[in-house]
Structures are given as structure tokens and as C-alpha cells.
Amino acid sequence: MAEKRPERLAVLIDADNISCKIADALFEEVAKIGEAAVRRIYGDFSSPSLSGWAKALPNHAIIPSQNFANTTGKNATDIALVIDAMDLLHSGRFDGFCLVSSDSDFTRLAARIREHGMHVYGFGEQKTPESLRKACHRFIYVENLAAATISPDPAATNASETSMLPPSKARPLIQKAISQLDVEGGWVFLGAVGSQLSKLAPDFDSRSYGHSKLSSLVERDGTFEVQTRENGAVYMRAKPSNKSAAT
């Protein structure tokens, strides 16, 4: 059987909106998803504020799109990014897009790409409006990427020191995902839970709760049971009540 090729991705970066400090971690994250076949960045690189990105370009083979700020307040960069995205979309050469921006102006672009049956992966700050986050299949917070570059152990046991949110905040969403997969409350495949979580909340990420993996998050919470079976597959369920366990 032929090996399935990785997703061909177009990575489009809004330099005005994202810090160059996450460049290394960004492309490491993209590599987990697929192949960054196109790497383009948009902004006015004559501006001193983008000098960091200018230095990062050769390290990741990013092609810059220079957009001079001829008039203050005009979004020439956004328009250039959207035009290129539509050209790439209609070329039919890609499986998905990575839109790297916290700007809600790209919400319609993300929705349009989804309408064409392609995956949309968003990367932005926590302040990103919900409209853009929900328009993507997955939305990854750059704060999680930045934290990974600072701490060599993102799954640190003391979650309160590394997480943006307490693990208990994830509990209702995980419980909802389990109930939608198995209404009888039995064991469910952990991978299926992860997929369901992405459908319920595209921005769900165990790293937001101080854990590198979903399995460590649910184990740490204490509300769930995790079981690794002989074939290596990991299953989980909500812990039964004392009454149910006795029965």
C-alpha cells in the first residue's frame, strides 16, 4: 500500500500581526500537520518594527510580499494576503491553508477556503476574535508555541506555573465530547475524543492547560480514567460514581 502523502499547505503570515519570536516554533507546529509547500509573509518590511521578521526570512525560506504603507490606516497587507490566498486556492494544488494572524478581517477568507473543502489552520494570539477562531478547523494559540520555546518541558507536573487556564476549565468540554461519542458512558478511544474536541472548539489545545498531551491532561484532572490496552491504543471514560461502581 502506498504511503499517504502529507497535506500540502500554504502558510500565509500577517507580519503586522504576529511576532517574529515564534517563527521557529510556528514551522515546527506546521510540520506536525503537513508540508509547508508555500511560505509567504506580508507587510511593510521597510518599517523598523518588522526588522525581526526580515532577519528570520532566510532561516525558513519565507518569501516576503512587500506592501508599502502609502496611506496611514489602510490595510494593503491584508488585501495582498487575500489576493494571493484566492490565487492559491483556485490553483487546486493545496490541501489546506495556515493563516497566521489574529486579525478578524480574515474570517471570511477562512470561511471561503472551508467552503472549497480544504482545511484551515489558524495561528494567532489569545485575543483573536471568536469569529476567526471558529472559522478554522483548528486554531492554535501562538502563546502555546512561545511557551514551548521557553520551557523544554511543556508537560511540567506543576501545571499552574505553565498553563494559561486551570485544567478544571477543560473538564466540561471533555465530558461533552465523551457523551457525544458514547451516550452510554463506556470507554471511548482517546483519539476520537481529541477529534471531537476539535469539532466542538477549534481552539482546544491541551497546552493551554499546561499539558503537552490530552492523555496527561485527563489523567491530571482526576475526573477521568485512562486505560492503555494491549495493542497500545489508549481509551478513557469519566470515572463512575461510587453507586455505579458498586453496581
XYZ file of C-alpha atoms in Angstrom:
247
model
C 0.000 0.000 0.000
C 1.374 3.416 -0.991
C 2.197 5.697 1.918
C -0.211 8.602 2.245
C 1.499 11.857 1.351
C 1.412 14.717 3.877
C -1.007 17.590 3.392
C 0.316 20.267 1.059
C -0.099 23.535 2.941
C 0.081 27.205 2.031
C 1.413 29.159 5.009
C 0.438 32.847 4.831
C 1.738 35.142 7.596
C 0.461 38.596 8.524
C 3.733 40.151 9.713
C 1.952 43.205 11.122
C 0.031 40.968 13.494
C 2.397 38.201 14.641
C 5.740 38.383 16.439
C 8.838 37.010 14.716
C 9.823 35.342 18.012
C 7.545 32.381 17.290
C 8.921 31.733 13.776
C 10.872 28.576 14.689
C 8.053 27.108 16.778
C 5.490 28.047 14.133
C 7.106 25.980 11.403
C 7.735 23.104 13.807
C 3.992 23.085 14.522
C 3.122 23.306 10.822
C 5.411 20.316 10.150
C 3.242 18.245 12.502
C 0.273 18.963 10.229
C 1.823 18.607 6.793
C 4.272 20.095 4.299
C 4.646 23.880 4.143
C 4.810 23.950 0.353
C 4.225 27.712 0.148
C 5.656 30.100 2.758
C 4.774 33.739 2.301
C 4.733 36.727 4.614
C 3.058 40.105 4.125
C 3.972 43.526 5.498
C 5.946 46.701 5.051
C 9.473 45.452 5.628
C 10.893 48.957 5.280
C 9.419 49.597 8.727
C 11.817 49.127 11.683
C 9.075 47.240 13.542
C 9.412 44.342 11.083
C 13.214 44.116 11.136
C 12.974 40.914 13.207
C 10.906 39.196 10.539
C 13.310 40.382 7.847
C 16.110 38.527 9.646
C 14.004 35.373 10.093
C 13.009 35.010 6.423
C 16.083 33.107 5.137
C 16.037 30.685 8.083
C 12.666 29.315 6.960
C 12.705 30.039 3.214
C 9.820 32.504 3.588
C 9.016 34.632 0.533
C 8.236 38.253 1.538
C 5.490 40.305 -0.070
C 6.438 43.951 0.358
C 3.448 46.237 0.881
C 4.322 49.868 1.464
C 2.126 51.775 3.892
C 1.341 54.535 1.406
C -1.610 55.763 3.439
C -1.958 55.505 7.198
C -4.745 53.206 8.337
C -5.181 51.349 5.033
C -4.927 47.535 5.046
C -2.758 46.962 1.963
C -1.124 43.980 3.674
C -4.468 42.246 4.318
C -5.597 42.771 0.745
C -2.349 41.363 -0.676
C -2.642 38.277 1.527
C -6.255 37.652 0.492
C -5.475 38.059 -3.224
C -2.637 35.533 -3.004
C -4.791 33.158 -0.958
C -7.523 33.149 -3.596
C -4.986 32.577 -6.378
C -3.519 29.619 -4.473
C -6.980 28.308 -3.616
C -8.078 28.173 -7.244
C -4.811 26.601 -8.365
C -6.071 23.310 -6.893
C -2.569 22.378 -5.707
C -3.143 22.506 -1.958
C -4.922 20.515 0.731
C -5.060 23.265 3.310
C -4.042 26.731 4.429
C -2.302 28.041 7.539
C -3.454 31.601 8.229
C -1.103 33.212 10.733
C -2.856 36.273 12.128
C -5.041 37.466 14.994
C -6.980 39.801 12.692
C -10.718 39.087 12.438
C -10.687 40.573 8.925
C -9.545 37.131 7.722
C -12.704 35.414 8.999
C -14.397 35.490 5.601
C -11.254 34.195 3.905
C -11.099 31.230 6.288
C -14.793 30.504 5.690
C -14.332 30.688 1.909
C -11.446 28.214 1.987
C -13.566 25.813 4.075
C -16.370 26.110 1.531
C -13.958 24.678 -1.029
C -13.416 21.603 1.134
C -9.920 22.497 2.295
C -8.581 22.517 5.839
C -7.924 25.852 7.513
C -5.427 26.018 10.373
C -5.349 29.317 12.217
C -2.467 30.644 14.316
C -2.955 33.717 16.470
C -2.911 35.258 19.905
C -5.453 34.620 22.647
C -7.021 37.967 21.844
C -8.096 36.643 18.413
C -11.872 37.214 17.994
C -14.085 34.150 18.209
C -15.313 34.662 14.645
C -11.891 33.828 13.190
C -11.209 31.011 15.649
C -14.496 29.293 14.852
C -13.997 29.729 11.086
C -10.924 27.478 11.226
C -10.833 23.695 11.542
C -8.148 24.162 14.187
C -6.898 27.305 15.860
C -3.555 27.260 17.670
C -2.563 29.972 20.108
C 0.905 31.367 19.486
C 1.301 31.784 23.262
C 1.466 27.975 23.441
C 4.186 27.956 20.803
C 6.119 30.686 22.589
C 5.867 28.800 25.887
C 7.298 25.686 24.238
C 10.373 27.608 23.112
C 10.947 28.910 26.631
C 10.270 25.739 28.612
C 11.864 22.438 27.476
C 9.173 20.521 29.402
C 5.701 21.847 28.485
C 4.175 18.886 30.353
C 5.577 20.058 33.675
C 3.894 18.465 36.650
C 3.114 21.821 38.217
C 0.502 22.870 35.672
C -0.322 26.102 37.486
C 3.111 27.505 36.576
C 2.899 26.798 32.860
C -0.779 26.930 31.908
C -2.893 29.860 30.825
C -6.009 28.098 32.145
C -6.557 25.673 35.041
C -7.118 22.059 33.878
C -10.561 22.057 35.523
C -11.718 24.540 32.864
C -11.326 21.824 30.203
C -13.438 19.295 32.113
C -16.948 20.275 30.848
C -15.804 20.253 27.231
C -14.106 16.854 27.579
C -17.204 15.441 29.270
C -19.353 16.765 26.445
C -17.095 15.184 23.810
C -17.276 11.803 25.586
C -21.065 11.957 25.863
C -21.415 12.708 22.146
C -19.245 9.715 21.265
C -20.740 7.250 23.711
C -24.052 8.169 25.314
C -23.926 5.014 27.477
C -20.854 6.258 29.330
C -18.434 3.456 28.437
C -14.816 3.533 27.325
C -14.018 5.685 24.283
C -10.888 5.902 22.135
C -8.752 8.863 23.231
C -8.014 9.843 19.627
C -11.743 10.066 18.903
C -12.175 12.326 21.923
C -9.437 14.598 20.596
C -11.120 14.788 17.174
C -14.487 15.560 18.752
C -12.936 18.298 20.890
C -11.575 19.958 17.733
C -15.087 19.965 16.272
C -16.622 21.398 19.429
C -13.890 24.002 19.967
C -11.347 24.555 17.164
C -9.059 26.350 19.618
C -8.946 23.490 22.134
C -5.344 22.654 22.938
C -4.114 20.690 25.939
C -1.115 23.039 26.064
C -3.469 25.852 27.047
C -3.986 23.924 30.289
C -0.305 23.215 30.933
C -0.042 19.747 29.345
C 1.637 18.676 26.140
C -0.824 15.835 25.504
C -4.527 15.216 26.016
C -3.749 11.978 27.860
C -1.708 13.767 30.535
C -4.396 16.447 30.878
C -7.198 13.956 31.575
C -5.003 11.908 33.916
C -4.056 15.023 35.881
C -7.672 16.169 36.170
C -8.700 13.134 38.219
C -12.266 13.084 36.890
C -11.418 10.595 34.159
C -9.875 7.144 33.871
C -7.281 6.335 31.207
C -6.538 2.800 30.042
C -3.808 1.617 27.658
C -4.739 -1.682 26.021
C -2.573 -4.499 24.669
C -2.464 -3.054 21.157
C -1.186 0.259 22.543
C -4.472 2.071 21.968
C -5.465 4.494 24.731
C -9.062 4.656 25.948
C -10.742 6.873 28.522
C -14.009 7.381 30.334
C -15.499 9.531 33.035
C -14.973 7.926 36.425
C -18.170 6.185 37.538
C -19.832 7.348 40.728
C -19.480 5.207 43.854
C -23.026 3.968 43.377
C -22.420 2.976 39.759
C -19.110 1.291 40.625
C -20.760 -0.789 43.311
C -23.435 -1.888 40.873
